[in-house]
Amino acid sequence: MTKTMFGPAFTEDGVLFRLWAPLHESVSLKIEGSDPRPMQAAEDGWHKCAVADAGPGTQYRFILPDGLQIPDPASRFQPQDVHGPSEVVDLAAYRWSTREWAGRPWEEMVIYELHIGCFTPQGTFKAAIERLDNLRELGVTALQIMPLSDFPGRYNWGYDGVLPYAPDSTYGRPEDLMALVDAAHERGISVFLDAVYNHFGPDGNYIPSYAPLFTDHHRTPWGHGINYDGDGSEMIREFVIENAIYWITEFRLDGFRFDAVHAIKDDSSEHLLHALARRVKAAAGDRHVHLIVENEENDSDLLERDADGEARLFTAQWNDDMHHVLHITATGETFGYYADYTGDAGKLGRTLAEGFVFQGEHMPYRGGSRGKPSGHLPPTAFVSFIQNHDQIGNRALGERIMASSPTNAVKAVTSIYLLAPEIPMLFMGEEWGAREPFPFFCDFDEDLNEKVRKGRREELSRLPGFDADELLDPTAPSTFAAAKLDWSKRASSEMLEFYKTLLDLRHRRIVPLLKGAGGGKATYHSEGTALAVDWFLAGDRRLHLDANLGGEAAPLLRRREEGETIFRLGGRDGGQLAPWTVIWSISGEGMA
């Protein structure tokens, strides 16, 4: 069991149960099937109780002075969901077959985002293992699993978790998750976890009843901010930081995607994000552990590199700007926030060459400036995608880009983001053109369910693609069921071979150009739907993109194609590029 202050600890004399409850002078421990026993209280707010006959499988709760029975906030497993007893689990008993696994370098990443409950019909860790060979053959080198922290009910996106140390029991036991990670590592696939440290879900979070979890000094979209900088915040910070270390050390994960870090408010001398990155990296030692952020503010300071080109804090950021321009290109949608990304292909050129489209400029939809300069960063500081859970789910029907976009347009944007030097991320099923929607879903009591229905209606009314009459009920079992992938459709997919070809080409020809590649050297030129981008990468080699991202012929924006053509979609006639043409080429020293 990981050496953490939180949760049960195995000792020579049995199990030591621990709870930090500074708001109460007394707390009792109740082992299922036995009478409550008082815990020993200390002045620092800790309550402890050693039980000689406890061990793996023991179920327990804590009882507060008012009689409220609560689970362990650091529970390792909740067999009866978030309101039930916690279970002691000996994580050290798992026998890893990949103990020598040290991870993979960041430039090799091809990320695959998935939701365990929808990835397979069974929706379990064990069932996911059966599909890993498909992903390896595709060219995937990293899973990014949507949040696993135990949430209330039978299904949830995962962002309503309340017990961050316990993988949700609907997916299986902790040992099953370990087996999934182990099996992925056997196939050379890294595993990242989507971690939520900006809020707790609305049902099953008992921590405020015994500890100062929230503060009224900060507000977030979910209400009061988490107390990372006020009275009692030292232990709240430790609870979160040790949670990240726990996943890295006990489950041997290879990194995180941190949800909405712009909503993590902290006025401490060292921001939680800085402390978190520093300590996770120290705990990982020599292993390749990568930290990704989602950041609405496009704060490039979090992505800075040191003199050796290594990330000081965070490895990369999900680049929504890239998504938006590629989405507009494929779909033609220009309403809502998409309106700020319309125009000629220049915005796509900027995000390919420099990272963010908005680097401090005014963004009309936002009503203010957005972002910081990012052109000095290497392209690998950004994760690119044409779909993810948010961009699909924040639509009334949760429809994917393949559902309404022309195939030639989808292929064009796919061949751009999968071969560009940024790190690509697929959303589950994308590789075979899956049409299953991925709408938001959750399962609360009826009072909360109604609030969710109303809240989603109000939230989505401000976003592109919303129609109140079409909105799916996020709490209905049918909505969750509709999101499950239909793997039977994969075998007949023409798109699958297209993805395999592109990813094979990426690993052979693009990845070798990325190690040690710096930023600030890419250039772009656009004219209408025509685009030309040039990157100066490792070994004095240059990567070139020529594209026409429209339905009419457009000019080739250079006198001639440069170097060796490694990929061509569409064609050219003299100085004209046919509609939806994408050409990739490499030139310079050290060419293969």
mmCIF file of N, CA, C and O in Angstrom, residues 408-492:
data_model
loop_
_atom_site.group_PDB
_atom_site.id
_atom_site.type_symbol
_atom_site.label_atom_id
_atom_site.label_comp_id
_atom_site.label_asym_id
_atom_site.label_seq_id
_atom_site.Cartn_x
_atom_site.Cartn_y
_atom_site.Cartn_z
ATOM 1 N N ASN A 408 -14.562 13.357 -47.675
ATOM 2 C CA ASN A 408 -13.306 13.938 -48.169
ATOM 3 C C ASN A 408 -12.808 15.047 -47.254
ATOM 4 O O ASN A 408 -11.590 15.211 -47.061
ATOM 5 N N ALA A 409 -13.721 15.792 -46.647
ATOM 6 C CA ALA A 409 -13.317 16.839 -45.708
ATOM 7 C C ALA A 409 -12.763 16.231 -44.424
ATOM 8 O O ALA A 409 -11.756 16.698 -43.883
ATOM 9 N N VAL A 410 -13.423 15.186 -43.919
ATOM 10 C CA VAL A 410 -12.957 14.520 -42.707
ATOM 11 C C VAL A 410 -11.571 13.912 -42.935
ATOM 12 O O VAL A 410 -10.678 14.014 -42.090
ATOM 13 N N LYS A 411 -11.374 13.286 -44.095
ATOM 14 C CA LYS A 411 -10.069 12.707 -44.383
ATOM 15 C C LYS A 411 -8.991 13.781 -44.462
ATOM 16 O O LYS A 411 -7.848 13.573 -44.021
ATOM 17 N N ALA A 412 -9.330 14.920 -45.014
ATOM 18 C CA ALA A 412 -8.343 15.993 -45.131
ATOM 19 C C ALA A 412 -7.891 16.487 -43.761
ATOM 20 O O ALA A 412 -6.684 16.596 -43.494
ATOM 21 N N VAL A 413 -8.838 16.783 -42.868
ATOM 22 C CA VAL A 413 -8.435 17.293 -41.552
ATOM 23 C C VAL A 413 -7.753 16.197 -40.739
ATOM 24 O O VAL A 413 -6.853 16.467 -39.933
ATOM 25 N N THR A 414 -8.168 14.942 -40.946
ATOM 26 C CA THR A 414 -7.518 13.834 -40.240
ATOM 27 C C THR A 414 -6.065 13.700 -40.665
ATOM 28 O O THR A 414 -5.168 13.516 -39.825
ATOM 29 N N SER A 415 -5.803 13.800 -41.967
ATOM 30 C CA SER A 415 -4.431 13.657 -42.446
ATOM 31 C C SER A 415 -3.560 14.826 -42.019
ATOM 32 O O SER A 415 -2.330 14.712 -41.989
ATOM 33 N N ILE A 416 -4.182 15.942 -41.651
ATOM 34 C CA ILE A 416 -3.400 17.058 -41.112
ATOM 35 C C ILE A 416 -3.035 16.808 -39.662
ATOM 36 O O ILE A 416 -1.873 16.854 -39.271
ATOM 37 N N TYR A 417 -4.019 16.484 -38.831
ATOM 38 C CA TYR A 417 -3.695 16.409 -37.404
ATOM 39 C C TYR A 417 -2.927 15.147 -37.031
ATOM 40 O O TYR A 417 -2.170 15.142 -36.053
ATOM 41 N N LEU A 418 -3.063 14.073 -37.814
ATOM 42 C CA LEU A 418 -2.319 12.858 -37.485
ATOM 43 C C LEU A 418 -0.866 12.910 -37.950
ATOM 44 O O LEU A 418 -0.025 12.170 -37.423
ATOM 45 N N LEU A 419 -0.540 13.764 -38.906
ATOM 46 C CA LEU A 419 0.835 13.840 -39.397
ATOM 47 C C LEU A 419 1.553 15.120 -38.980
ATOM 48 O O LEU A 419 2.766 15.230 -39.174
ATOM 49 N N ALA A 420 0.854 16.075 -38.421
ATOM 50 C CA ALA A 420 1.506 17.298 -37.944
ATOM 51 C C ALA A 420 2.393 16.975 -36.741
ATOM 52 O O ALA A 420 2.190 15.974 -36.049
ATOM 53 N N PRO A 421 3.388 17.811 -36.455
ATOM 54 C CA PRO A 421 4.316 17.511 -35.351
ATOM 55 C C PRO A 421 3.720 17.664 -33.957
ATOM 56 O O PRO A 421 4.363 17.288 -32.979
ATOM 57 N N GLU A 422 2.516 18.222 -33.840
ATOM 58 C CA GLU A 422 1.835 18.200 -32.547
ATOM 59 C C GLU A 422 1.487 16.753 -32.186
ATOM 60 O O GLU A 422 1.480 15.877 -33.050
ATOM 61 N N ILE A 423 1.183 16.503 -30.917
ATOM 62 C CA ILE A 423 0.829 15.155 -30.476
ATOM 63 C C ILE A 423 -0.649 14.896 -30.771
ATOM 64 O O ILE A 423 -1.514 15.636 -30.301
ATOM 65 N N PRO A 424 -0.984 13.848 -31.540
ATOM 66 C CA PRO A 424 -2.388 13.607 -31.895
ATOM 67 C C PRO A 424 -3.129 12.804 -30.836
ATOM 68 O O PRO A 424 -2.555 11.963 -30.146
ATOM 69 N N MET A 425 -4.433 13.062 -30.734
ATOM 70 C CA MET A 425 -5.294 12.300 -29.835
ATOM 71 C C MET A 425 -6.578 11.926 -30.557
ATOM 72 O O MET A 425 -7.283 12.791 -31.092
ATOM 73 N N LEU A 426 -6.879 10.638 -30.580
ATOM 74 C CA LEU A 426 -8.122 10.131 -31.155
ATOM 75 C C LEU A 426 -9.149 9.961 -30.039
ATOM 76 O O LEU A 426 -8.793 9.702 -28.887
ATOM 77 N N PHE A 427 -10.422 10.072 -30.399
ATOM 78 C CA PHE A 427 -11.485 9.715 -29.466
ATOM 79 C C PHE A 427 -12.021 8.350 -29.865
ATOM 80 O O PHE A 427 -12.198 8.055 -31.049
ATOM 81 N N MET A 428 -12.271 7.504 -28.892
ATOM 82 C CA MET A 428 -12.606 6.104 -29.115
ATOM 83 C C MET A 428 -13.615 5.911 -30.247
ATOM 84 O O MET A 428 -14.646 6.569 -30.297
ATOM 85 N N GLY A 429 -13.284 4.997 -31.149
ATOM 86 C CA GLY A 429 -14.153 4.687 -32.275
ATOM 87 C C GLY A 429 -13.942 5.567 -33.479
ATOM 88 O O GLY A 429 -14.414 5.248 -34.581
ATOM 89 N N GLU A 430 -13.239 6.659 -33.309
ATOM 90 C CA GLU A 430 -12.990 7.586 -34.413
ATOM 91 C C GLU A 430 -12.313 6.897 -35.587
ATOM 92 O O GLU A 430 -12.588 7.189 -36.749
ATOM 93 N N GLU A 431 -11.418 5.943 -35.261
ATOM 94 C CA GLU A 431 -10.592 5.330 -36.301
ATOM 95 C C GLU A 431 -11.397 4.534 -37.315
ATOM 96 O O GLU A 431 -10.934 4.297 -38.439
ATOM 97 N N TRP A 432 -12.577 4.095 -36.953
ATOM 98 C CA TRP A 432 -13.404 3.404 -37.949
ATOM 99 C C TRP A 432 -14.651 4.212 -38.314
ATOM 100 O O TRP A 432 -15.592 3.715 -38.919
ATOM 101 N N GLY A 433 -14.631 5.500 -37.972
ATOM 102 C CA GLY A 433 -15.756 6.356 -38.330
ATOM 103 C C GLY A 433 -17.013 6.050 -37.559
ATOM 104 O O GLY A 433 -18.121 6.150 -38.087
ATOM 105 N N ALA A 434 -16.878 5.680 -36.285
ATOM 106 C CA ALA A 434 -18.037 5.324 -35.456
ATOM 107 C C ALA A 434 -19.063 6.453 -35.467
ATOM 108 O O ALA A 434 -18.713 7.632 -35.390
ATOM 109 N N ARG A 435 -20.315 6.064 -35.559
ATOM 110 C CA ARG A 435 -21.410 7.038 -35.578
ATOM 111 C C ARG A 435 -22.129 7.130 -34.246
ATOM 112 O O ARG A 435 -23.028 7.967 -34.089
ATOM 113 N N GLU A 436 -21.773 6.270 -33.292
ATOM 114 C CA GLU A 436 -22.441 6.344 -31.985
ATOM 115 C C GLU A 436 -22.197 7.720 -31.365
ATOM 116 O O GLU A 436 -21.075 8.216 -31.388
ATOM 117 N N PRO A 437 -23.229 8.337 -30.822
ATOM 118 C CA PRO A 437 -23.041 9.640 -30.182
ATOM 119 C C PRO A 437 -22.300 9.485 -28.854
ATOM 120 O O PRO A 437 -22.122 8.366 -28.361
ATOM 121 N N PHE A 438 -21.866 10.584 -28.284
ATOM 122 C CA PHE A 438 -21.322 10.548 -26.925
ATOM 123 C C PHE A 438 -21.910 11.720 -26.140
ATOM 124 O O PHE A 438 -21.220 12.688 -25.812
ATOM 125 N N PRO A 439 -23.211 11.655 -25.855
ATOM 126 C CA PRO A 439 -23.856 12.714 -25.081
ATOM 127 C C PRO A 439 -23.475 12.626 -23.606
ATOM 128 O O PRO A 439 -23.037 11.577 -23.132
ATOM 129 N N PHE A 440 -23.660 13.718 -22.895
ATOM 130 C CA PHE A 440 -23.414 13.712 -21.452
ATOM 131 C C PHE A 440 -24.430 12.794 -20.777
ATOM 132 O O PHE A 440 -25.602 12.783 -21.130
ATOM 133 N N PHE A 441 -23.964 12.026 -19.761
ATOM 134 C CA PHE A 441 -24.870 11.151 -19.023
ATOM 135 C C PHE A 441 -24.452 11.076 -17.558
ATOM 136 O O PHE A 441 -23.275 11.229 -17.215
ATOM 137 N N CYS A 442 -25.429 10.859 -16.680
ATOM 138 C CA CYS A 442 -25.176 10.720 -15.243
ATOM 139 C C CYS A 442 -26.389 10.039 -14.615
ATOM 140 O O CYS A 442 -27.452 9.928 -15.241
ATOM 141 N N ASP A 443 -26.247 9.614 -13.372
ATOM 142 C CA ASP A 443 -27.297 8.842 -12.713
ATOM 143 C C ASP A 443 -27.355 9.228 -11.236
ATOM 144 O O ASP A 443 -26.698 8.612 -10.399
ATOM 145 N N PHE A 444 -28.151 10.263 -10.924
ATOM 146 C CA PHE A 444 -28.323 10.718 -9.549
ATOM 147 C C PHE A 444 -29.731 10.353 -9.051
ATOM 148 O O PHE A 444 -30.477 9.650 -9.732
ATOM 149 N N ASP A 445 -30.084 10.878 -7.861
ATOM 150 C CA ASP A 445 -31.471 10.745 -7.423
ATOM 151 C C ASP A 445 -32.331 11.693 -8.256
ATOM 152 O O ASP A 445 -31.825 12.551 -8.971
ATOM 153 N N GLU A 446 -33.640 11.558 -8.157
ATOM 154 C CA GLU A 446 -34.510 12.286 -9.069
ATOM 155 C C GLU A 446 -34.398 13.803 -8.904
ATOM 156 O O GLU A 446 -34.484 14.556 -9.882
ATOM 157 N N ASP A 447 -34.182 14.279 -7.669
ATOM 158 C CA ASP A 447 -34.055 15.721 -7.453
ATOM 159 C C ASP A 447 -32.828 16.265 -8.187
ATOM 160 O O ASP A 447 -32.913 17.269 -8.906
ATOM 161 N N LEU A 448 -31.704 15.598 -8.024
ATOM 162 C CA LEU A 448 -30.495 16.036 -8.722
ATOM 163 C C LEU A 448 -30.614 15.829 -10.223
ATOM 164 O O LEU A 448 -30.118 16.643 -11.008
ATOM 165 N N ASN A 449 -31.249 14.749 -10.623
ATOM 166 C CA ASN A 449 -31.424 14.506 -12.059
ATOM 167 C C ASN A 449 -32.158 15.664 -12.727
ATOM 168 O O ASN A 449 -31.786 16.103 -13.818
ATOM 169 N N GLU A 450 -33.195 16.146 -12.085
ATOM 170 C CA GLU A 450 -33.947 17.261 -12.660
ATOM 171 C C GLU A 450 -33.099 18.523 -12.735
ATOM 172 O O GLU A 450 -33.165 19.281 -13.714
ATOM 173 N N LYS A 451 -32.279 18.750 -11.722
ATOM 174 C CA LYS A 451 -31.380 19.908 -11.749
ATOM 175 C C LYS A 451 -30.365 19.776 -12.881
ATOM 176 O O LYS A 451 -30.010 20.768 -13.530
ATOM 177 N N VAL A 452 -29.899 18.554 -13.112
ATOM 178 C CA VAL A 452 -28.948 18.333 -14.208
ATOM 179 C C VAL A 452 -29.620 18.612 -15.546
ATOM 180 O O VAL A 452 -29.040 19.270 -16.423
ATOM 181 N N ARG A 453 -30.826 18.118 -15.725
ATOM 182 C CA ARG A 453 -31.546 18.352 -16.985
ATOM 183 C C ARG A 453 -31.680 19.854 -17.246
ATOM 184 O O ARG A 453 -31.422 20.341 -18.349
ATOM 185 N N LYS A 454 -32.077 20.592 -16.226
ATOM 186 C CA LYS A 454 -32.254 22.029 -16.368
ATOM 187 C C LYS A 454 -30.912 22.716 -16.615
ATOM 188 O O LYS A 454 -30.801 23.584 -17.488
ATOM 189 N N GLY A 455 -29.904 22.304 -15.851
ATOM 190 C CA GLY A 455 -28.590 22.925 -16.001
ATOM 191 C C GLY A 455 -27.989 22.696 -17.372
ATOM 192 O O GLY A 455 -27.404 23.602 -17.965
ATOM 193 N N ARG A 456 -28.121 21.475 -17.887
ATOM 194 C CA ARG A 456 -27.590 21.184 -19.224
ATOM 195 C C ARG A 456 -28.313 22.001 -20.282
ATOM 196 O O ARG A 456 -27.706 22.492 -21.241
ATOM 197 N N ARG A 457 -29.622 22.146 -20.122
ATOM 198 C CA ARG A 457 -30.401 22.927 -21.087
ATOM 199 C C ARG A 457 -29.902 24.373 -21.116
ATOM 200 O O ARG A 457 -29.716 24.963 -22.192
ATOM 201 N N GLU A 458 -29.649 24.941 -19.937
ATOM 202 C CA GLU A 458 -29.184 26.324 -19.865
ATOM 203 C C GLU A 458 -27.750 26.455 -20.374
ATOM 204 O O GLU A 458 -27.418 27.401 -21.091
ATOM 205 N N GLU A 459 -26.888 25.489 -20.014
ATOM 206 C CA GLU A 459 -25.494 25.547 -20.425
ATOM 207 C C GLU A 459 -25.350 25.408 -21.932
ATOM 208 O O GLU A 459 -24.637 26.179 -22.589
ATOM 209 N N LEU A 460 -26.025 24.438 -22.504
ATOM 210 C CA LEU A 460 -25.866 24.168 -23.926
ATOM 211 C C LEU A 460 -26.535 25.205 -24.800
ATOM 212 O O LEU A 460 -26.204 25.327 -25.980
ATOM 213 N N SER A 461 -27.446 25.950 -24.235
ATOM 214 C CA SER A 461 -28.106 26.990 -25.029
ATOM 215 C C SER A 461 -27.108 28.051 -25.473
ATOM 216 O O SER A 461 -27.375 28.803 -26.416
ATOM 217 N N ARG A 462 -25.949 28.116 -24.834
ATOM 218 C CA ARG A 462 -24.925 29.098 -25.194
ATOM 219 C C ARG A 462 -23.861 28.514 -26.119
ATOM 220 O O ARG A 462 -22.938 29.215 -26.521
ATOM 221 N N LEU A 463 -23.972 27.237 -26.438
ATOM 222 C CA LEU A 463 -22.933 26.569 -27.205
ATOM 223 C C LEU A 463 -23.406 26.222 -28.610
ATOM 224 O O LEU A 463 -24.599 26.149 -28.879
ATOM 225 N N PRO A 464 -22.447 25.981 -29.531
ATOM 226 C CA PRO A 464 -22.822 25.631 -30.904
ATOM 227 C C PRO A 464 -23.601 24.318 -30.962
ATOM 228 O O PRO A 464 -23.393 23.415 -30.160
ATOM 229 N N GLY A 465 -24.495 24.241 -31.932
ATOM 230 C CA GLY A 465 -25.188 22.992 -32.207
ATOM 231 C C GLY A 465 -26.329 22.672 -31.264
ATOM 232 O O GLY A 465 -26.797 21.537 -31.224
ATOM 233 N N PHE A 466 -26.815 23.679 -30.501
ATOM 234 C CA PHE A 466 -27.842 23.380 -29.497
ATOM 235 C C PHE A 466 -29.238 23.577 -30.059
ATOM 236 O O PHE A 466 -29.524 24.549 -30.742
ATOM 237 N N ASP A 467 -30.096 22.643 -29.738
ATOM 238 C CA ASP A 467 -31.523 22.754 -30.020
ATOM 239 C C ASP A 467 -32.248 22.141 -28.827
ATOM 240 O O ASP A 467 -32.176 20.938 -28.604
ATOM 241 N N ALA A 468 -32.925 22.967 -28.053
ATOM 242 C CA ALA A 468 -33.553 22.499 -26.816
ATOM 243 C C ALA A 468 -34.523 21.350 -27.057
ATOM 244 O O ALA A 468 -34.667 20.450 -26.224
ATOM 245 N N ASP A 469 -35.175 21.354 -28.209
ATOM 246 C CA ASP A 469 -36.155 20.307 -28.488
ATOM 247 C C ASP A 469 -35.489 18.964 -28.764
ATOM 248 O O ASP A 469 -36.125 17.915 -28.658
ATOM 249 N N GLU A 470 -34.203 18.990 -29.147
ATOM 250 C CA GLU A 470 -33.503 17.755 -29.485
ATOM 251 C C GLU A 470 -32.661 17.216 -28.333
ATOM 252 O O GLU A 470 -32.134 16.109 -28.419
ATOM 253 N N LEU A 471 -32.510 17.984 -27.269
ATOM 254 C CA LEU A 471 -31.612 17.607 -26.177
ATOM 255 C C LEU A 471 -31.968 16.239 -25.601
ATOM 256 O O LEU A 471 -33.113 15.996 -25.198
ATOM 257 N N LEU A 472 -30.992 15.354 -25.550
ATOM 258 C CA LEU A 472 -31.193 14.047 -24.946
ATOM 259 C C LEU A 472 -31.234 14.176 -23.429
ATOM 260 O O LEU A 472 -30.536 15.018 -22.853
ATOM 261 N N ASP A 473 -32.039 13.354 -22.792
ATOM 262 C CA ASP A 473 -32.109 13.354 -21.332
ATOM 263 C C ASP A 473 -30.811 12.767 -20.790
ATOM 264 O O ASP A 473 -30.543 11.571 -20.960
ATOM 265 N N PRO A 474 -29.959 13.571 -20.143
ATOM 266 C CA PRO A 474 -28.661 13.066 -19.698
ATOM 267 C C PRO A 474 -28.755 12.012 -18.608
ATOM 268 O O PRO A 474 -27.787 11.293 -18.354
ATOM 269 N N THR A 475 -29.922 11.891 -17.973
ATOM 270 C CA THR A 475 -30.060 10.944 -16.864
ATOM 271 C C THR A 475 -30.712 9.625 -17.283
ATOM 272 O O THR A 475 -30.810 8.712 -16.469
ATOM 273 N N ALA A 476 -31.151 9.514 -18.525
ATOM 274 C CA ALA A 476 -31.857 8.312 -18.976
ATOM 275 C C ALA A 476 -30.880 7.177 -19.275
ATOM 276 O O ALA A 476 -29.831 7.407 -19.893
ATOM 277 N N PRO A 477 -31.186 5.950 -18.881
ATOM 278 C CA PRO A 477 -30.319 4.815 -19.230
ATOM 279 C C PRO A 477 -30.087 4.687 -20.724
ATOM 280 O O PRO A 477 -29.025 4.264 -21.165
ATOM 281 N N SER A 478 -31.073 5.071 -21.527
ATOM 282 C CA SER A 478 -30.942 4.961 -22.981
ATOM 283 C C SER A 478 -29.861 5.888 -23.525
ATOM 284 O O SER A 478 -29.221 5.579 -24.543
ATOM 285 N N THR A 479 -29.650 7.017 -22.872
ATOM 286 C CA THR A 479 -28.610 7.944 -23.316
ATOM 287 C C THR A 479 -27.233 7.336 -23.101
ATOM 288 O O THR A 479 -26.355 7.412 -23.972
ATOM 289 N N PHE A 480 -27.046 6.718 -21.959
ATOM 290 C CA PHE A 480 -25.781 6.018 -21.690
ATOM 291 C C PHE A 480 -25.598 4.851 -22.660
ATOM 292 O O PHE A 480 -24.527 4.672 -23.253
ATOM 293 N N ALA A 481 -26.640 4.079 -22.863
ATOM 294 C CA ALA A 481 -26.545 2.910 -23.743
ATOM 295 C C ALA A 481 -26.206 3.306 -25.172
ATOM 296 O O ALA A 481 -25.464 2.601 -25.874
ATOM 297 N N ALA A 482 -26.732 4.444 -25.615
ATOM 298 C CA ALA A 482 -26.489 4.888 -26.993
ATOM 299 C C ALA A 482 -25.028 5.236 -27.239
ATOM 300 O O ALA A 482 -24.563 5.224 -28.379
ATOM 301 N N ALA A 483 -24.295 5.551 -26.155
ATOM 302 C CA ALA A 483 -22.905 5.975 -26.291
ATOM 303 C C ALA A 483 -21.923 4.812 -26.390
ATOM 304 O O ALA A 483 -20.739 5.016 -26.662
ATOM 305 N N LYS A 484 -22.378 3.599 -26.161
ATOM 306 C CA LYS A 484 -21.475 2.442 -26.195
ATOM 307 C C LYS A 484 -21.050 2.135 -27.638
ATOM 308 O O LYS A 484 -21.880 2.110 -28.553
ATOM 309 N N LEU A 485 -19.773 1.900 -27.824
ATOM 310 C CA LEU A 485 -19.263 1.590 -29.156
ATOM 311 C C LEU A 485 -19.814 0.267 -29.667
ATOM 312 O O LEU A 485 -19.937 -0.701 -28.912
ATOM 313 N N ASP A 486 -20.104 0.239 -30.961
ATOM 314 C CA ASP A 486 -20.523 -0.992 -31.623
ATOM 315 C C ASP A 486 -19.325 -1.518 -32.414
ATOM 316 O O ASP A 486 -19.074 -1.117 -33.547
ATOM 317 N N TRP A 487 -18.593 -2.427 -31.802
ATOM 318 C CA TRP A 487 -17.357 -2.934 -32.407
ATOM 319 C C TRP A 487 -17.620 -3.785 -33.648
ATOM 320 O O TRP A 487 -16.712 -4.028 -34.443
ATOM 321 N N SER A 488 -18.849 -4.251 -33.816
ATOM 322 C CA SER A 488 -19.142 -5.071 -34.994
ATOM 323 C C SER A 488 -19.024 -4.278 -36.290
ATOM 324 O O SER A 488 -18.848 -4.856 -37.372
ATOM 325 N N LYS A 489 -19.105 -2.957 -36.202
ATOM 326 C CA LYS A 489 -19.026 -2.118 -37.393
ATOM 327 C C LYS A 489 -17.579 -1.816 -37.798
ATOM 328 O O LYS A 489 -17.337 -1.265 -38.870
ATOM 329 N N ARG A 490 -16.655 -2.180 -36.943
ATOM 330 C CA ARG A 490 -15.249 -1.852 -37.199
ATOM 331 C C ARG A 490 -14.701 -2.608 -38.405
ATOM 332 O O ARG A 490 -13.956 -2.039 -39.220
ATOM 333 N N ALA A 491 -15.044 -3.875 -38.549
ATOM 334 C CA ALA A 491 -14.434 -4.724 -39.568
ATOM 335 C C ALA A 491 -14.718 -4.240 -40.984
ATOM 336 O O ALA A 491 -13.888 -4.417 -41.889
ATOM 337 N N SER A 492 -15.865 -3.620 -41.205
ATOM 338 C CA SER A 492 -16.249 -3.189 -42.543
ATOM 339 C C SER A 492 -15.884 -1.741 -42.830
ATOM 340 O O SER A 492 -16.311 -1.174 -43.837
#
